[in-house]
Short mmCIF file of C-alpha atoms in Angstrom, two decimals:
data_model
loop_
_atom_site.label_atom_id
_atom_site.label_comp_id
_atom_site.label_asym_id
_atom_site.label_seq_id
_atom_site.Cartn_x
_atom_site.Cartn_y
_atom_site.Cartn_z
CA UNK A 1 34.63 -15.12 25.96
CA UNK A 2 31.24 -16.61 26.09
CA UNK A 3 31.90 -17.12 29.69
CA UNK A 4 31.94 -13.63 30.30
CA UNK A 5 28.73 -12.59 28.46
CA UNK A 6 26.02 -10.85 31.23
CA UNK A 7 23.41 -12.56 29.42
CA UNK A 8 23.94 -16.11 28.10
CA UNK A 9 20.48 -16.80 26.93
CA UNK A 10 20.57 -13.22 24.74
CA UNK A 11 24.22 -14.57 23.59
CA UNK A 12 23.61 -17.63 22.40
CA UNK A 13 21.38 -15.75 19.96
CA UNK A 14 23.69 -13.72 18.83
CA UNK A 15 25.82 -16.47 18.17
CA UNK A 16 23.42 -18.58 16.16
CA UNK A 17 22.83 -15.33 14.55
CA UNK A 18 26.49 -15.12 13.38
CA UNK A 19 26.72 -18.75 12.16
CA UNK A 20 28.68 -20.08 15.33
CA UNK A 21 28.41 -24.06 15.48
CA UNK A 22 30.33 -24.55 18.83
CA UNK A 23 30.67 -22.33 21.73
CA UNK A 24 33.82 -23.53 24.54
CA UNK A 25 32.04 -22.82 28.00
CA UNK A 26 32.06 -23.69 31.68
CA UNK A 27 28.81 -22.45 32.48
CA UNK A 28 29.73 -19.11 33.33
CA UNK A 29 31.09 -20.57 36.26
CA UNK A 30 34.68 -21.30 37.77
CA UNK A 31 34.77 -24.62 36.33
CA UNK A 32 32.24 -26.63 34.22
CA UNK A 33 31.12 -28.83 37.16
CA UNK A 34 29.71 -26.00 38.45
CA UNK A 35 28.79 -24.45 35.70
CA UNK A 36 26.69 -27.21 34.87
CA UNK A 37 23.17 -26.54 35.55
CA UNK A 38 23.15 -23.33 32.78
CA UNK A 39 25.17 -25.24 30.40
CA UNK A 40 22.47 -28.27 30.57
CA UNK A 41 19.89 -25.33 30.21
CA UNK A 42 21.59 -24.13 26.90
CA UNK A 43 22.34 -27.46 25.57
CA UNK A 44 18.74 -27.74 25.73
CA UNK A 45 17.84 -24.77 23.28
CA UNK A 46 20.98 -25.90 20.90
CA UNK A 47 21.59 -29.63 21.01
CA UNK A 48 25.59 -30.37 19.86
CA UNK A 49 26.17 -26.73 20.50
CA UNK A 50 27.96 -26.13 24.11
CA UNK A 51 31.12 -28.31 24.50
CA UNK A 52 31.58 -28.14 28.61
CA UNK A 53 35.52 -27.35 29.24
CA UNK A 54 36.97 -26.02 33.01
CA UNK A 55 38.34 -28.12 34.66
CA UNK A 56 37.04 -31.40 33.63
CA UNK A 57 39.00 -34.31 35.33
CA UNK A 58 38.58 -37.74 35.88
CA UNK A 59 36.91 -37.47 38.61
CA UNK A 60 34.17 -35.05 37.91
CA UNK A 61 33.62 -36.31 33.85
CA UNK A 62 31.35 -38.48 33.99
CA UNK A 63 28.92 -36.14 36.09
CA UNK A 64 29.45 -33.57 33.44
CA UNK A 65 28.57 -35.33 30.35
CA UNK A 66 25.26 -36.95 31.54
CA UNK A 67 24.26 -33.75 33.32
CA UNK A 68 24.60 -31.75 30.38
CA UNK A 69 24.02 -34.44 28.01
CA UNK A 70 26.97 -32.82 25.68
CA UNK A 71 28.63 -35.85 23.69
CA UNK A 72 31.83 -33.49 23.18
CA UNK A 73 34.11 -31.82 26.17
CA UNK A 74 37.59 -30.10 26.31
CA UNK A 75 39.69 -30.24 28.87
CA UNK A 76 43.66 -29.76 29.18
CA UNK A 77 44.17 -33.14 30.91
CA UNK A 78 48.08 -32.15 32.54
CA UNK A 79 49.93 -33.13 35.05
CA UNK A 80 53.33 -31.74 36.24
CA UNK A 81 56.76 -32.68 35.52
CA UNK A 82 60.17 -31.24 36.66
CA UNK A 83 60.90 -28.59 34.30
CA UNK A 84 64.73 -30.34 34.29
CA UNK A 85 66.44 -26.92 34.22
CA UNK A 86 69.84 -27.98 35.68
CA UNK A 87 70.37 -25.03 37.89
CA UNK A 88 68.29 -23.41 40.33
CA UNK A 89 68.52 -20.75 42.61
CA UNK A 90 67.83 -21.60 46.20
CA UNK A 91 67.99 -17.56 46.94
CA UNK A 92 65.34 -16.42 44.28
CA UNK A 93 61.36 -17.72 44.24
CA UNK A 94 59.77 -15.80 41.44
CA UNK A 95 56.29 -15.88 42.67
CA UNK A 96 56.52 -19.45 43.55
CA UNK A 97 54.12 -19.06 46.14
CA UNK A 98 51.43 -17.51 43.80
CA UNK A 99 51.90 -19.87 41.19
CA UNK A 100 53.47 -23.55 40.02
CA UNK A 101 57.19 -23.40 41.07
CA UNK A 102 59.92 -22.32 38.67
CA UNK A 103 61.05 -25.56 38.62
CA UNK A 104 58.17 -27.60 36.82
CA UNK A 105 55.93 -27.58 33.99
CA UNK A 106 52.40 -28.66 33.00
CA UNK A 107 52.19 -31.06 30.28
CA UNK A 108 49.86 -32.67 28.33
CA UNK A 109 49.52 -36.41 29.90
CA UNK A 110 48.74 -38.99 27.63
CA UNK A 111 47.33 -41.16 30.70
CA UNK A 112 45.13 -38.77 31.69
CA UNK A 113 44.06 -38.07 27.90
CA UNK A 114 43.06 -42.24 27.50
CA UNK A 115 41.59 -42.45 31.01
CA UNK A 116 39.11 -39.31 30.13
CA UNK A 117 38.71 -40.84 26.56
CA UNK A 118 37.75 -44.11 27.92
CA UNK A 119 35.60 -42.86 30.64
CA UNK A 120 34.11 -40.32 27.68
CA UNK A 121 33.35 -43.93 25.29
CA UNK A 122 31.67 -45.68 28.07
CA UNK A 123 29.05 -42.88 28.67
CA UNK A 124 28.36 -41.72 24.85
#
């Protein structure tokens, strides 16, 4: 919700105010890469305060960590699999072309969770 606030500055405040200790956010942004700039900006009122989240890969965590110098982040860190549902429909798409296919679900993966841990250990 914090993401959604029109004023960040006035809600982080608020949320002191109210006895908050961690606020999930991606800047206000689309993801927390580019989201970063305001989330180093309110990390730097609240130290340990913002953890960074939106889509954080491996790719792009590193960058996000030291330029918000948050020593926590969240991220779903999932992959897709083949949903195994023995039949399928050739005749029917519902919505597959808006969204993931009927066919396959997102999953935790416990790769990706020990590649972002260990790329998380060797920055903090």
């Amino acid at each position: 919700a914090f993401d959604m606030v029109h004023d960040p500055l006035v809600a982080l405040e608020t949320l002191i105010s109210l006895g908050f200790e961690r606020v999930l956010t991606s800047g206000c942004d689309s993801s927390a890469l580019e989201g970063l700039s305001l989330i180093k900006r309110l990390a730097e009122q609240v130290s340990e305060f913002f953890l960074p989240g939106g889509g954080i890969t491996e790719r792009n965590l590193q960058r996000i960590l030291e330029g918000s110098g948050a020593s926590e982040f969240h991220c779903s860190a999932r992959s897709v699999r083949d949903s195994g549902m023995k039949f399928r429909n050739p005749n029917v798409a519902m919505g597959a072309s808006f969204s993931a296919p009927e066919y396959s679900i997102k999953v935790a993966d416990v790769a990706k969770v020990r590649t972002l841990n260990a790329i998380a250990k060797n920055i903090l």
